[in-house]
Coordinates of C-alpha atoms and ligand atoms in Angstrom, one line a residue:
Chain A
X1 CA 9.9 22.1 10.5
X2 CA 7.6 24.5 12.1
X3 CA 8.0 26.0 15.5
X4 CA 11.7 26.8 15.1
X5 CA 12.4 30.4 16.1
X6 CA 16.0 30.4 15.1
X7 CA 18.4 28.3 13.1
X8 CA 19.7 25.4 15.0
X9 CA 21.1 22.0 14.0
X10 CA 17.8 20.3 14.8
X11 CA 16.1 22.5 12.2
X12 CA 18.4 21.2 9.5
X13 CA 17.8 17.6 10.7
X14 CA 14.1 18.2 10.5
X15 CA 14.4 19.6 6.9
X16 CA 16.2 16.5 6.0
X17 CA 13.6 14.3 7.6
X18 CA 10.8 16.0 5.7
X19 CA 12.6 15.4 2.4
X20 CA 13.4 11.8 3.2
X21 CA 9.7 11.1 4.2
X22 CA 8.7 12.7 0.9
X23 CA 10.8 10.0 -1.0
X24 CA 13.4 12.5 -2.0
X25 CA 16.0 9.8 -1.1
X26 CA 18.6 10.0 1.8
X27 CA 21.6 11.1 -0.3
X28 CA 19.7 13.7 -2.4
X29 CA 18.1 15.0 0.8
X30 CA 21.5 15.3 2.6
X31 CA 23.1 17.0 -0.4
X32 CA 20.2 19.5 -0.7
X33 CA 20.2 20.4 3.0
X34 CA 24.0 20.7 3.2
X35 CA 24.0 23.0 0.1
X36 CA 21.3 25.1 1.7
X37 CA 23.1 25.2 5.1
X38 CA 26.2 26.5 3.4
X39 CA 24.3 29.1 1.4
X40 CA 22.4 30.3 4.4
X41 CA 25.7 30.8 6.3
X42 CA 27.3 32.6 3.3
X43 CA 24.2 34.8 2.7
X44 CA 23.8 35.3 6.5
X45 CA 20.2 34.2 6.5
X46 CA 18.7 34.5 10.0
X47 CA 15.4 32.7 10.2
X48 CA 14.2 29.2 9.6
X49 CA 11.5 30.6 7.2
X50 CA 14.1 32.2 5.0
X51 CA 16.1 29.0 4.8
X52 CA 13.0 27.0 4.0
X53 CA 12.2 29.4 1.1
X54 CA 15.8 29.0 -0.1
X55 CA 15.4 25.2 -0.1
X56 CA 12.1 25.5 -2.0
X57 CA 13.8 27.7 -4.7
X58 CA 16.7 25.3 -5.0
X59 CA 14.3 22.4 -5.6
X60 CA 12.2 24.4 -8.1
X61 CA 15.4 25.2 -10.0
X62 CA 16.2 21.4 -10.3
X63 CA 12.7 20.7 -11.5
X64 CA 12.9 23.4 -14.1
X65 CA 11.4 26.8 -13.5
X66 CA 8.4 26.5 -15.8
X67 CA 5.9 24.1 -17.3
X68 CA 7.3 22.4 -20.4
X69 CA 4.9 21.6 -23.2
X70 CA 4.6 18.4 -25.2
X71 CA 6.7 18.2 -28.3
X72 CA 4.7 18.9 -31.5
X73 CA 6.5 18.3 -34.8
X74 CA 6.1 20.7 -37.7
X75 CA 4.4 17.8 -39.7
X76 CA 1.6 15.6 -38.3
X77 CA 1.2 13.2 -36.9
X78 CA 2.9 13.7 -33.5
X79 CA 3.7 10.2 -32.1
X80 CA 3.7 9.8 -28.3
X81 CA 4.9 6.4 -26.9
X82 CA 3.9 5.8 -23.3
X83 CA 6.0 3.4 -21.2
X84 CA 6.5 2.4 -17.6
X85 CA 6.4 -0.5 -15.1
X86 CA 3.2 -2.4 -14.2
X87 CA 0.2 -0.6 -12.7
X88 CA 1.5 2.9 -12.6
X89 CA -1.4 4.5 -14.6
X90 CA -0.2 4.4 -18.3
X91 CA -3.5 3.5 -19.8
X92 CA -5.5 5.9 -17.6
X93 CA -3.1 8.7 -18.3
X94 CA -3.5 8.1 -22.1
X95 CA -7.2 8.4 -21.7
X96 CA -6.9 11.7 -19.8
X97 CA -4.2 13.0 -22.3
X98 CA -6.4 12.2 -25.2
X99 CA -9.2 14.2 -23.6
X100 CA -7.0 17.2 -23.0
X101 CA -5.6 17.1 -26.6
X102 CA -9.1 16.7 -28.0
X103 CA -10.3 19.8 -26.2
X104 CA -7.4 21.6 -28.0
X105 CA -9.0 20.5 -31.2
X106 CA -6.5 17.7 -32.1
X107 CA -7.5 14.6 -34.1
X108 CA -6.4 11.7 -32.1
X109 CA -5.7 8.0 -32.6
X110 CA -5.1 5.7 -29.7
X111 CA -3.0 2.5 -30.3
X112 CA -3.7 -0.5 -28.2
X113 CA -0.1 -1.6 -27.8
X114 CA -0.6 -3.7 -24.7
X115 CA -1.3 -7.0 -26.4
X116 CA -0.5 -9.1 -23.3
X117 CA -2.4 -8.2 -20.2
X118 CA -6.0 -9.5 -19.6
X119 CA -8.6 -7.0 -20.9
X120 CA -5.9 -4.3 -21.6
X121 CA -7.4 -3.6 -25.0
X122 CA -10.9 -3.5 -23.6
X123 CA -9.8 -1.0 -21.0
X124 CA -8.2 1.4 -23.5
X125 CA -11.3 1.0 -25.8
X126 CA -13.6 2.2 -23.0
X127 CA -11.4 5.3 -22.6
X128 CA -11.4 5.9 -26.4
X129 CA -15.2 5.8 -26.3
X130 CA -15.4 8.1 -23.3
X131 CA -13.2 10.6 -25.0
X132 CA -14.7 10.1 -28.4
X133 CA -11.6 9.2 -30.3
X134 CA -10.5 6.3 -32.6
X135 CA -8.5 3.4 -31.4
X136 CA -6.5 0.9 -33.4
X137 CA -6.1 -2.6 -32.1
X138 CA -4.9 -6.1 -33.1
X139 CA -5.7 -9.5 -31.6
X140 CA -4.6 -10.1 -28.1
X141 CA -1.2 -11.8 -28.1
X142 CA -0.1 -10.1 -31.4
X143 CA 3.3 -8.4 -31.7
X144 CA 3.2 -4.9 -30.1
X145 CA 5.7 -3.7 -32.7
X146 CA 3.3 -4.7 -35.5
X147 CA 0.4 -2.8 -33.7
X148 CA 2.7 0.3 -33.5
X149 CA 3.6 -0.1 -37.2
X150 CA -0.1 -0.3 -38.1
X151 CA -0.9 2.7 -35.9
X152 CA 1.6 4.9 -37.6
X153 CA 0.4 3.9 -41.1
X154 CA -3.2 4.5 -40.1
X155 CA -2.3 7.9 -38.6
X156 CA -0.6 9.0 -41.8
X157 CA -3.5 7.8 -43.9
X158 CA -6.2 9.4 -41.8
X159 CA -4.4 12.8 -41.3
X160 CA -4.3 12.3 -37.6
X161 CA -2.7 15.0 -35.4
X162 CA -1.6 12.9 -32.5
X163 CA -1.0 9.2 -32.1
X164 CA -0.7 7.9 -28.6
X165 CA 0.7 4.4 -28.2
X166 CA -0.1 2.4 -25.0
X167 CA 2.3 -0.4 -24.0
X168 CA 2.2 -3.2 -21.6
X169 CA 3.6 -2.6 -18.1
X170 CA 7.1 -4.1 -17.8
X171 CA 9.6 -4.3 -15.0
X172 CA 12.9 -2.6 -16.1
X173 CA 15.0 -5.5 -14.9
X174 CA 13.3 -7.9 -17.4
X175 CA 15.7 -7.9 -20.3
X176 CA 13.3 -9.7 -22.8
X177 CA 10.6 -7.1 -22.1
X178 CA 13.0 -4.2 -22.4
X179 CA 14.1 -5.7 -25.8
X180 CA 10.5 -5.8 -26.8
X181 CA 10.0 -2.1 -26.1
X182 CA 13.2 -1.2 -27.9
X183 CA 11.9 -3.0 -30.9
X184 CA 8.6 -1.0 -30.7
X185 CA 10.6 2.2 -30.6
X186 CA 12.8 1.2 -33.6
X187 CA 9.7 0.4 -35.7
X188 CA 8.2 3.8 -34.9
X189 CA 11.5 5.6 -35.8
X190 CA 11.7 3.6 -39.1
X191 CA 8.1 4.3 -40.1
X192 CA 8.2 8.0 -39.3
X193 CA 11.4 10.0 -39.2
X194 CA 11.6 12.1 -36.1
X195 CA 9.1 9.9 -34.2
X196 CA 8.5 9.2 -31.5
X197 CA 8.2 12.8 -30.6
X198 CA 7.7 12.0 -27.0
X199 CA 8.5 9.0 -25.0
X200 CA 6.5 9.5 -21.8
X201 CA 7.6 7.6 -18.8
X202 CA 4.8 7.2 -16.3
X203 CA 5.8 7.0 -12.7
X204 CA 3.6 6.2 -9.7
X205 CA 4.0 8.9 -6.9
X206 CA 3.8 6.1 -4.3
X207 CA 7.0 4.5 -5.6
X208 CA 10.2 4.9 -3.6
X209 CA 13.8 5.0 -4.8
X210 CA 13.2 2.2 -7.3
X211 CA 11.8 5.0 -9.6
X212 CA 15.3 6.1 -10.2
X213 CA 16.3 2.7 -11.6
X214 CA 13.1 2.7 -13.7
X215 CA 14.0 6.1 -15.2
X216 CA 17.6 5.1 -15.9
X217 CA 16.7 1.8 -17.6
X218 CA 13.8 3.2 -19.7
X219 CA 16.0 6.1 -20.7
X220 CA 18.7 3.6 -21.8
X221 CA 16.3 1.4 -23.7
X222 CA 13.9 3.8 -25.4
X223 CA 15.1 7.3 -24.5
X224 CA 12.6 9.2 -22.2
X225 CA 11.6 12.7 -23.2
X226 CA 9.1 13.4 -20.4
X227 CA 7.6 12.1 -17.2
X228 CA 4.1 11.9 -15.9
X229 CA 3.7 11.3 -12.2
X230 CA 0.4 9.8 -11.2
X231 CA -1.6 9.3 -8.0
X232 CA -0.6 12.6 -6.4
X233 CA -4.1 12.7 -5.1
X234 CA -3.0 10.2 -2.4
X235 CA -0.7 11.0 0.5
X236 CA 2.6 10.2 -1.3
X237 CA 4.7 13.2 -2.4
X238 CA 6.6 11.9 -5.3
X239 CA 9.9 13.4 -4.1
X240 CA 11.9 10.9 -6.1
X241 CA 11.5 13.1 -9.2
X242 CA 13.9 15.6 -7.7
X243 CA 16.8 13.0 -8.0
X244 CA 15.6 12.0 -11.4
X245 CA 15.5 15.5 -12.8
X246 CA 18.9 16.4 -11.4
X247 CA 20.6 13.2 -12.5
X248 CA 18.8 12.5 -15.8
X249 CA 17.6 16.0 -16.8
X250 CA 14.1 14.7 -17.9
X251 CA 11.3 17.2 -17.6
X252 CA 8.1 16.2 -15.7
X253 CA 5.2 17.4 -17.9
X254 CA 2.1 16.0 -16.3
X255 CA 0.7 14.9 -12.9
X256 CA -2.2 12.6 -12.3
X257 CA -4.5 13.6 -9.5
X258 CA -7.3 11.2 -9.8
X259 CA -9.1 8.5 -11.8
X260 CA -11.4 10.8 -13.8
X261 CA -11.1 12.0 -17.3
X262 CA -10.0 15.5 -16.4
X263 CA -7.6 14.5 -13.6
X264 CA -4.5 15.3 -15.5
X265 CA -2.7 18.6 -14.9
X266 CA 0.4 20.2 -16.4
X267 CA 3.3 19.9 -14.0
X268 CA 3.9 23.1 -12.2
X269 CA 7.3 23.0 -10.3
X270 CA 6.4 25.6 -7.7
X271 CA 3.0 24.0 -6.8
X272 CA 4.8 20.7 -6.5
X273 CA 7.4 22.1 -4.1
X274 CA 4.8 23.7 -2.0
X275 CA 2.9 20.4 -1.7
X276 CA 6.2 18.7 -0.7
X277 CA 6.3 20.8 2.5
X278 CA 2.5 20.8 3.1
Chain B
X1 CA 27.0 -3.3 -0.3
X2 CA 26.4 -2.7 3.4
X3 CA 28.8 -5.4 4.4
X4 CA 31.6 -3.6 2.4
X5 CA 30.7 -0.2 4.0
X6 CA 30.8 -1.7 7.5
X7 CA 34.2 -3.4 6.8
X8 CA 35.5 0.1 5.9
X9 CA 34.0 1.6 9.0
X10 CA 35.5 -0.9 11.3
X11 CA 38.9 -0.8 9.6
X12 CA 39.4 2.6 11.2
X13 CA 38.2 1.5 14.6
X14 CA 39.4 -1.0 17.1
X15 CA 39.8 -4.7 16.3
X16 CA 38.2 -7.6 17.9
X17 CA 36.8 -7.9 21.5
X18 CA 33.6 -6.2 22.5
X19 CA 31.7 -3.8 20.3
X20 CA 32.0 -0.4 22.0
X21 CA 29.2 2.2 21.9
X22 CA 31.4 4.3 19.5
X23 CA 31.9 1.3 17.2
X24 CA 28.2 0.7 17.1
X25 CA 27.2 4.3 16.5
X26 CA 29.5 4.4 13.5
X27 CA 28.1 1.2 12.2
X28 CA 24.5 2.4 12.8
X29 CA 25.1 5.4 10.6
X30 CA 25.8 3.1 7.6
X31 CA 22.9 0.8 8.5
X32 CA 20.5 3.7 8.7
X33 CA 21.5 4.9 5.2
X34 CA 21.2 1.4 3.8
X35 CA 17.7 1.0 5.2
X36 CA 16.6 4.4 4.0
X37 CA 18.0 3.7 0.5
X38 CA 15.9 0.5 0.6
X39 CA 12.8 2.6 1.2
X40 CA 12.2 1.5 4.8
X41 CA 10.1 4.2 6.5
X42 CA 12.0 7.0 8.2
X43 CA 10.4 6.5 11.7
X44 CA 10.6 2.7 11.4
X45 CA 14.3 3.1 10.7
X46 CA 14.7 5.3 13.8
X47 CA 13.0 2.7 16.1
X48 CA 14.9 -0.2 14.4
X49 CA 18.3 1.4 14.8
X50 CA 17.7 2.1 18.5
X51 CA 16.7 -1.5 19.1
X52 CA 19.8 -2.8 17.2
X53 CA 22.1 -0.4 19.1
X54 CA 20.8 -1.8 22.4
X55 CA 21.5 -5.3 21.3
X56 CA 24.9 -4.6 19.8
X57 CA 26.7 -2.5 22.4
X58 CA 29.0 -4.6 24.5
X59 CA 28.5 -7.7 22.4
X60 CA 31.5 -10.0 22.2
X61 CA 32.6 -10.4 18.6
X62 CA 32.5 -14.1 17.7
X63 CA 35.7 -15.9 16.8
X64 CA 34.7 -16.7 13.3
X65 CA 33.5 -13.1 12.5
X66 CA 34.9 -9.7 11.9
X67 CA 33.3 -6.8 13.9
X68 CA 31.5 -5.8 10.7
X69 CA 30.1 -9.3 10.2
X70 CA 29.0 -9.4 13.8
X71 CA 27.0 -6.2 13.4
X72 CA 25.5 -7.5 10.2
X73 CA 24.5 -10.7 11.9
X74 CA 22.7 -8.8 14.7
X75 CA 21.0 -6.5 12.1
X76 CA 19.9 -9.4 10.0
X77 CA 18.6 -11.3 13.0
X78 CA 16.7 -8.3 14.3
X79 CA 15.2 -7.7 10.8
X80 CA 14.1 -11.3 10.4
X81 CA 12.6 -11.4 13.9
X82 CA 10.7 -8.2 13.2
X83 CA 9.2 -9.6 10.0
X84 CA 8.1 -12.8 11.8
X85 CA 8.2 -16.4 10.6
X86 CA 6.8 -17.8 7.4
X87 CA 3.0 -17.4 7.7
X88 CA 1.6 -18.3 4.3
X89 CA -1.5 -19.9 5.6
X90 CA -5.0 -18.7 4.8
X91 CA -7.3 -19.1 7.9
X92 CA -10.0 -21.3 6.5
X93 CA -13.4 -21.3 8.2
X94 CA -14.7 -24.5 9.8
X95 CA -18.0 -23.5 8.1
X96 CA -17.5 -22.9 4.4
X97 CA -17.4 -20.8 2.4
X98 CA -14.3 -19.1 3.6
X99 CA -14.4 -15.5 2.4
X100 CA -11.2 -13.8 1.4
X101 CA -11.2 -10.1 0.4
X102 CA -8.3 -8.4 -1.4
X103 CA -7.9 -4.6 -0.9
X104 CA -5.4 -1.9 -1.6
X105 CA -4.3 1.1 -3.6
X106 CA -4.8 1.5 -7.3
X107 CA -2.6 -0.7 -9.5
X108 CA -1.1 -2.7 -6.6
X109 CA -1.9 -6.0 -8.2
X110 CA -5.1 -7.1 -6.5
X111 CA -6.9 -8.5 -9.6
X112 CA -3.9 -10.5 -10.7
X113 CA -3.3 -11.7 -7.2
X114 CA -7.0 -12.9 -6.9
X115 CA -6.3 -15.1 -10.0
X116 CA -3.0 -16.4 -8.5
X117 CA -4.6 -17.1 -5.1
X118 CA -7.5 -19.0 -6.7
X119 CA -5.0 -21.0 -8.7
X120 CA -3.0 -21.8 -5.5
X121 CA -6.0 -22.7 -3.4
X122 CA -7.3 -25.0 -6.1
X123 CA -4.0 -26.9 -6.2
X124 CA -4.4 -27.2 -2.4
X125 CA -7.7 -29.0 -3.0
X126 CA -10.1 -26.1 -2.6
X127 CA -13.0 -25.1 -4.9
X128 CA -12.6 -21.3 -5.2
X129 CA -15.0 -18.8 -6.6
X130 CA -13.7 -15.5 -7.9
X131 CA -16.0 -12.4 -7.3
X132 CA -15.9 -9.3 -9.5
X133 CA -16.3 -6.6 -6.8
X134 CA -14.7 -3.8 -8.8
X135 CA -17.5 -2.0 -10.5
X136 CA -15.6 1.2 -11.3
X137 CA -12.4 0.5 -13.3
X138 CA -12.9 0.2 -17.1
X139 CA -12.9 -3.5 -18.0
X140 CA -12.1 -4.6 -14.4
X141 CA -14.8 -7.3 -14.5
X142 CA -13.7 -8.5 -17.9
X143 CA -10.1 -8.7 -16.6
X144 CA -11.1 -11.0 -13.8
X145 CA -13.3 -13.0 -16.2
X146 CA -10.4 -13.5 -18.6
X147 CA -8.2 -14.7 -15.6
X148 CA -11.0 -17.1 -14.6
X149 CA -11.3 -18.5 -18.1
X150 CA -7.5 -19.0 -18.3
X151 CA -7.7 -20.9 -15.0
X152 CA -11.0 -22.6 -15.6
X153 CA -12.2 -21.1 -12.3
X154 CA -15.7 -19.7 -12.0
X155 CA -16.2 -15.9 -11.7
X156 CA -19.2 -14.5 -10.1
X157 CA -20.3 -11.1 -11.5
X158 CA -23.4 -9.0 -11.4
X159 CA -22.1 -6.4 -13.8
X160 CA -21.3 -2.9 -12.7
X161 CA -24.7 -1.5 -11.8
X162 CA -25.1 -3.3 -8.5
X163 CA -23.2 -2.2 -5.3
X164 CA -20.2 -4.2 -4.3
X165 CA -21.9 -5.0 -1.0
X166 CA -24.8 -6.6 -2.8
X167 CA -22.5 -8.4 -5.2
X168 CA -20.4 -9.9 -2.4
X169 CA -23.5 -10.9 -0.4
X170 CA -25.0 -12.6 -3.5
X171 CA -21.8 -14.4 -4.2
X172 CA -22.0 -16.1 -0.8
X173 CA -25.3 -17.6 -1.6
X174 CA -24.0 -18.6 -5.0
X175 CA -21.0 -20.3 -3.5
X176 CA -23.3 -22.3 -1.1
X177 CA -25.5 -23.4 -4.0
X178 CA -22.7 -24.4 -6.3
X179 CA -20.3 -26.0 -3.8
X180 CA -17.5 -23.4 -3.8
X181 CA -15.8 -23.6 -0.4
X182 CA -13.7 -20.5 -0.9
X183 CA -14.7 -17.0 -2.2
X184 CA -12.0 -14.6 -3.4
X185 CA -13.3 -11.1 -3.7
X186 CA -11.6 -8.6 -6.0
X187 CA -12.2 -5.0 -5.0
X188 CA -11.5 -1.7 -6.7
X189 CA -8.3 0.1 -6.0
X190 CA -8.9 3.0 -3.6
X191 CA -7.0 5.7 -1.6
X192 CA -6.9 5.1 2.1
X193 CA -8.0 8.7 2.5
X194 CA -11.2 8.3 0.4
X195 CA -13.9 8.2 3.1
X196 CA -16.6 6.9 0.8
X197 CA -14.6 4.1 -0.7
X198 CA -13.2 3.0 2.6
X199 CA -16.8 3.1 3.9
X200 CA -17.7 0.7 1.1
X201 CA -15.1 -1.8 2.3
X202 CA -16.4 -1.5 5.9
X203 CA -20.0 -2.1 4.6
X204 CA -18.8 -5.3 2.8
X205 CA -17.1 -6.4 6.0
X206 CA -20.1 -5.7 8.1
X207 CA -22.5 -7.5 5.7
X208 CA -20.5 -10.7 5.0
X209 CA -17.8 -10.9 7.7
X210 CA -14.8 -12.0 5.6
X211 CA -12.5 -14.5 7.2
X212 CA -9.4 -13.0 5.7
X213 CA -8.8 -9.4 4.5
X214 CA -5.5 -9.2 2.7
X215 CA -3.9 -5.8 1.9
X216 CA -2.1 -5.9 -1.4
X217 CA 1.0 -3.7 -1.5
X218 CA 3.4 -3.0 -4.3
X219 CA 6.9 -3.9 -3.2
X220 CA 8.3 -0.7 -4.7
X221 CA 6.2 1.5 -2.5
X222 CA 8.2 4.2 -0.6
X223 CA 7.8 6.1 2.6
X224 CA 4.0 6.5 2.2
X225 CA 3.4 2.8 2.7
X226 CA 3.1 3.3 6.5
X227 CA 0.2 5.8 6.0
X228 CA -1.6 3.3 3.7
X229 CA -1.1 0.3 5.9
X230 CA -1.9 2.1 9.1
X231 CA -5.1 3.5 7.6
X232 CA -6.4 0.3 6.1
X233 CA -5.6 -1.5 9.3
X234 CA -7.2 1.0 11.7
X235 CA -10.3 1.7 9.5
X236 CA -11.0 -1.8 8.2
X237 CA -8.7 -4.3 10.0
X238 CA -6.5 -6.5 7.9
X239 CA -5.4 -10.1 8.6
X240 CA -2.4 -10.2 6.3
X241 CA -0.6 -8.7 3.4
X242 CA 0.6 -9.7 -0.1
X243 CA 3.7 -7.9 -1.4
X244 CA 3.6 -7.8 -5.2
X245 CA 6.1 -7.2 -8.0
X246 CA 8.9 -8.7 -6.0
X247 CA 10.3 -10.0 -9.3
X248 CA 11.5 -6.4 -9.8
X249 CA 14.8 -5.1 -8.4
X250 CA 13.3 -2.9 -5.6
X251 CA 15.0 -3.5 -2.3
X252 CA 11.5 -3.7 -0.8
X253 CA 11.9 -1.8 2.5
X254 CA 8.1 -1.5 2.4
X255 CA 8.0 -5.0 3.8
X256 CA 9.7 -4.0 7.0
X257 CA 7.6 -0.8 7.3
X258 CA 4.2 -2.5 7.0
X259 CA 5.1 -5.2 9.4
X260 CA 6.4 -2.7 11.9
X261 CA 3.2 -0.5 11.8
X262 CA 0.5 -3.1 11.5
X263 CA 2.0 -6.2 13.2
X264 CA 0.2 -8.2 10.5
X265 CA 2.1 -11.0 8.6
X266 CA 3.0 -10.7 5.0
X267 CA 1.6 -14.0 3.8
X268 CA 2.4 -14.1 0.1
X269 CA 4.9 -12.6 -2.4
X270 CA 3.8 -11.8 -6.0
X271 CA 6.8 -12.9 -8.2
X272 CA 5.6 -12.2 -11.7
X273 CA 2.6 -11.6 -14.0
X274 CA 1.7 -15.2 -14.6
X275 CA -0.9 -16.9 -12.6
X276 CA 1.5 -19.3 -11.0
X277 CA 3.7 -16.5 -9.7
X278 CA 2.6 -16.5 -6.1
X279 CA 4.9 -17.8 -3.4
X280 CA 4.9 -17.8 0.4
X281 CA 6.7 -14.8 1.8
X282 CA 10.1 -15.7 3.3
X283 CA 11.2 -13.1 5.9
X284 CA 14.9 -14.0 6.0
X285 CA 15.2 -13.7 2.2
X286 CA 13.5 -10.3 2.5
X287 CA 15.8 -9.2 5.3
X288 CA 19.0 -9.8 3.2
X289 CA 17.3 -8.2 0.2
X290 CA 16.5 -5.1 2.2
X291 CA 20.0 -4.8 3.5
X292 CA 21.4 -5.0 0.0
Ligands
GTP301 N1 -6.0 7.9 -7.5 C1 -5.4 7.8 -8.8 N2 -5.5 6.6 -9.4 C2 -5.0 6.5 -10.6 C3 -4.3 7.6 -11.2 N3 -3.8 7.2 -12.5 C4 -4.2 5.9 -12.6 N4 -4.9 5.5 -11.5 C5 -5.5 4.2 -11.3 O1 -4.4 3.3 -11.2 C6 -4.9 2.0 -11.6 C7 -3.9 1.5 -12.7 O2 -4.1 2.3 -13.9 P1 -3.8 1.7 -15.3 O3 -4.0 2.9 -16.2 O4 -4.4 0.5 -15.6 O5 -2.2 1.5 -15.2 P2 -1.2 0.9 -16.3 O6 0.1 1.5 -16.1 O7 -1.8 1.0 -17.6 O8 -1.2 -0.7 -15.8 P3 -0.6 -1.9 -16.7 O9 -1.0 -1.7 -18.1 O10 -1.3 -3.1 -16.0 O11 0.8 -1.9 -16.5 C8 -6.3 2.2 -12.1 O12 -7.2 1.8 -11.0 C9 -6.4 3.7 -12.3 O13 -7.7 4.2 -12.2 C10 -4.2 8.9 -10.5 O14 -3.6 9.9 -10.9 N5 -4.8 8.8 -9.3
GTP302 N1 5.9 -8.3 -12.6 C1 4.8 -8.4 -11.9 N2 3.7 -7.7 -12.3 C2 2.6 -7.9 -11.5 C3 2.5 -8.6 -10.3 N3 1.3 -8.5 -9.8 C4 0.6 -7.8 -10.6 N4 1.3 -7.4 -11.7 C5 1.0 -6.5 -12.8 O1 0.7 -5.2 -12.3 C6 -0.3 -4.6 -13.1 C7 -1.5 -4.2 -12.2 O2 -2.1 -5.4 -11.8 P1 -3.7 -5.4 -11.4 O3 -4.0 -6.8 -10.9 O4 -4.5 -4.9 -12.5 O5 -3.7 -4.4 -10.2 P2 -5.0 -4.0 -9.4 O6 -4.6 -3.7 -8.0 O7 -6.1 -4.9 -9.5 O8 -5.3 -2.6 -10.0 P3 -6.7 -1.7 -9.8 O9 -7.8 -2.6 -9.8 O10 -6.7 -0.7 -10.9 O11 -6.5 -1.1 -8.4 C8 -0.7 -5.6 -14.2 O12 0.1 -5.2 -15.3 C9 -0.2 -6.9 -13.6 O13 0.1 -7.9 -14.6 C10 3.8 -9.3 -9.9 O14 3.9 -9.9 -8.9 N5 4.8 -9.1 -10.7
MG303 MG1 -2.2 -0.4 -19.1
MG304 MG1 -8.0 -4.6 -10.2

């Protein structure tokens, strides 16, 4: 979309192409460009640059103008449940988040709620040690709802500020696995009124339109209060969150930009939009 | 579905006879949207549509089909042709051990696929050795060892203080001494744009000359899959691909994209988390899945 001196149909086609290639999705991209084209006509915008700025503002509006902080209840502990499909970066994101919250002076308890995958508990334990926080675990193969239950009891007893519960990756079209995570959520609610204070859905920036189905089904099953989008240090743009934000109104709160402990940033809508067009 | 949309499209146009350029253009608009919704790469869609257009204009609609069905038939055939036949064979070396190396982005399913592949090859009469080449990810070695235990297949590891190049080289000696005819190397997830880590794979390749390098790709990957596949293929060279998490409900357009840009066959499909969930990749099934 560079090199256009004046507004012509090809310019709008190119805008659409940029959005589609950023995983915004063909329908969302067409709707956005059409909206901008009409507005540009109505406001008598003359140059491609002005139209591009208009598009960026429109997207930033959808994503929410500002950074949204994590929910912190008036009474500790805050309980954060982390969910998502396989391999997106849940466990790693929990490690990074624990580090961030520890720097803020919070007392943290990690809960090894993935009792299924090989070495999942070991993986979270290494993160807990790196950050210097406690972790609660059961035997491999135990009921994740039981681990969550124990985690809440332990947090209450130890005056923990934040409990972060890791869960096994699960594809949203597996009804038995979605039933399992619903049960985990019910147990949390029952043991601590108001909890979970965040259900953080982790999405992988390399995922295409299937991310929308993921967001829909997890929202249906456990409710989703926030999104973290990982692996933005790659070449994928994560444009699918535009459709998710506009359809489901869930704020993106974090982005993952690497595999190290401090590679978690708060989501900044304007930075994200700039990167979309970079 | 695309079939329904095309039926609608052709309702407003002419009936049977030959598919005119107008008819085909209308239909291609619907096909393009369907492919993009399915995550097929934008540029791959453009090329694909122009090929189908060429094939479809002037075609006589068959007696037993509606114009919409005729177009779908052409699209399906073109998709299936593009994705090649079933090619689920590993190229075994005439001088064992055969070395298979799995590479790909973070979280794609490499470690799990290593376990599945070892399981499959053992059922085919091979004596596989799993090699713990990921020295970075927390508990990666343990993860592979647990899979090896579950399968009763040996895992070669030198801990996480030796370089992957040294580990893989040592595993070849180990395989020769212990009678393993196939080595399956798990590597750390990495970005195609990470010079250092791509360099590490190139060093492993130079040192041990793997017979098969398989790129493991998550089936729900979107537009960016072409950058990843192109990059791995041009920098390292890949012999085939494994598409994982096909037990999800993603349309899987990534399958068409990677084949179009690398020309390499997708050899296997990951169909679940269990270690028996690895199947040959079937292009015609994938074609109809993509079309939706
Ligand atoms: N480059 C990059 N890699 C990441 C990021 N976040 C996570 N990863 C990597 O992605 C891979 C998977 O991360 P995990 O934390 O195990 O993902 P998960 O969702 O817990 O996986 P399952 O529990 O198996 O479903 C690991 O290799 C991580 O290091 C990120 O922001 N950038
Ligand atoms: N449903 C499903 N899950 C899969 C499949 N293949 C792998 N997984 C899951 O995907 C997640 C990631 O798998 P891993 O094998 O750890 O991925 P990896 O590529 O080795 O990850 P890194 O080493 O961090 O790059 C795990 O939760 C696996 O159980 C599959 O075909 N279907
Ligand atoms: Mg995990
Ligand atoms: Mg791995």
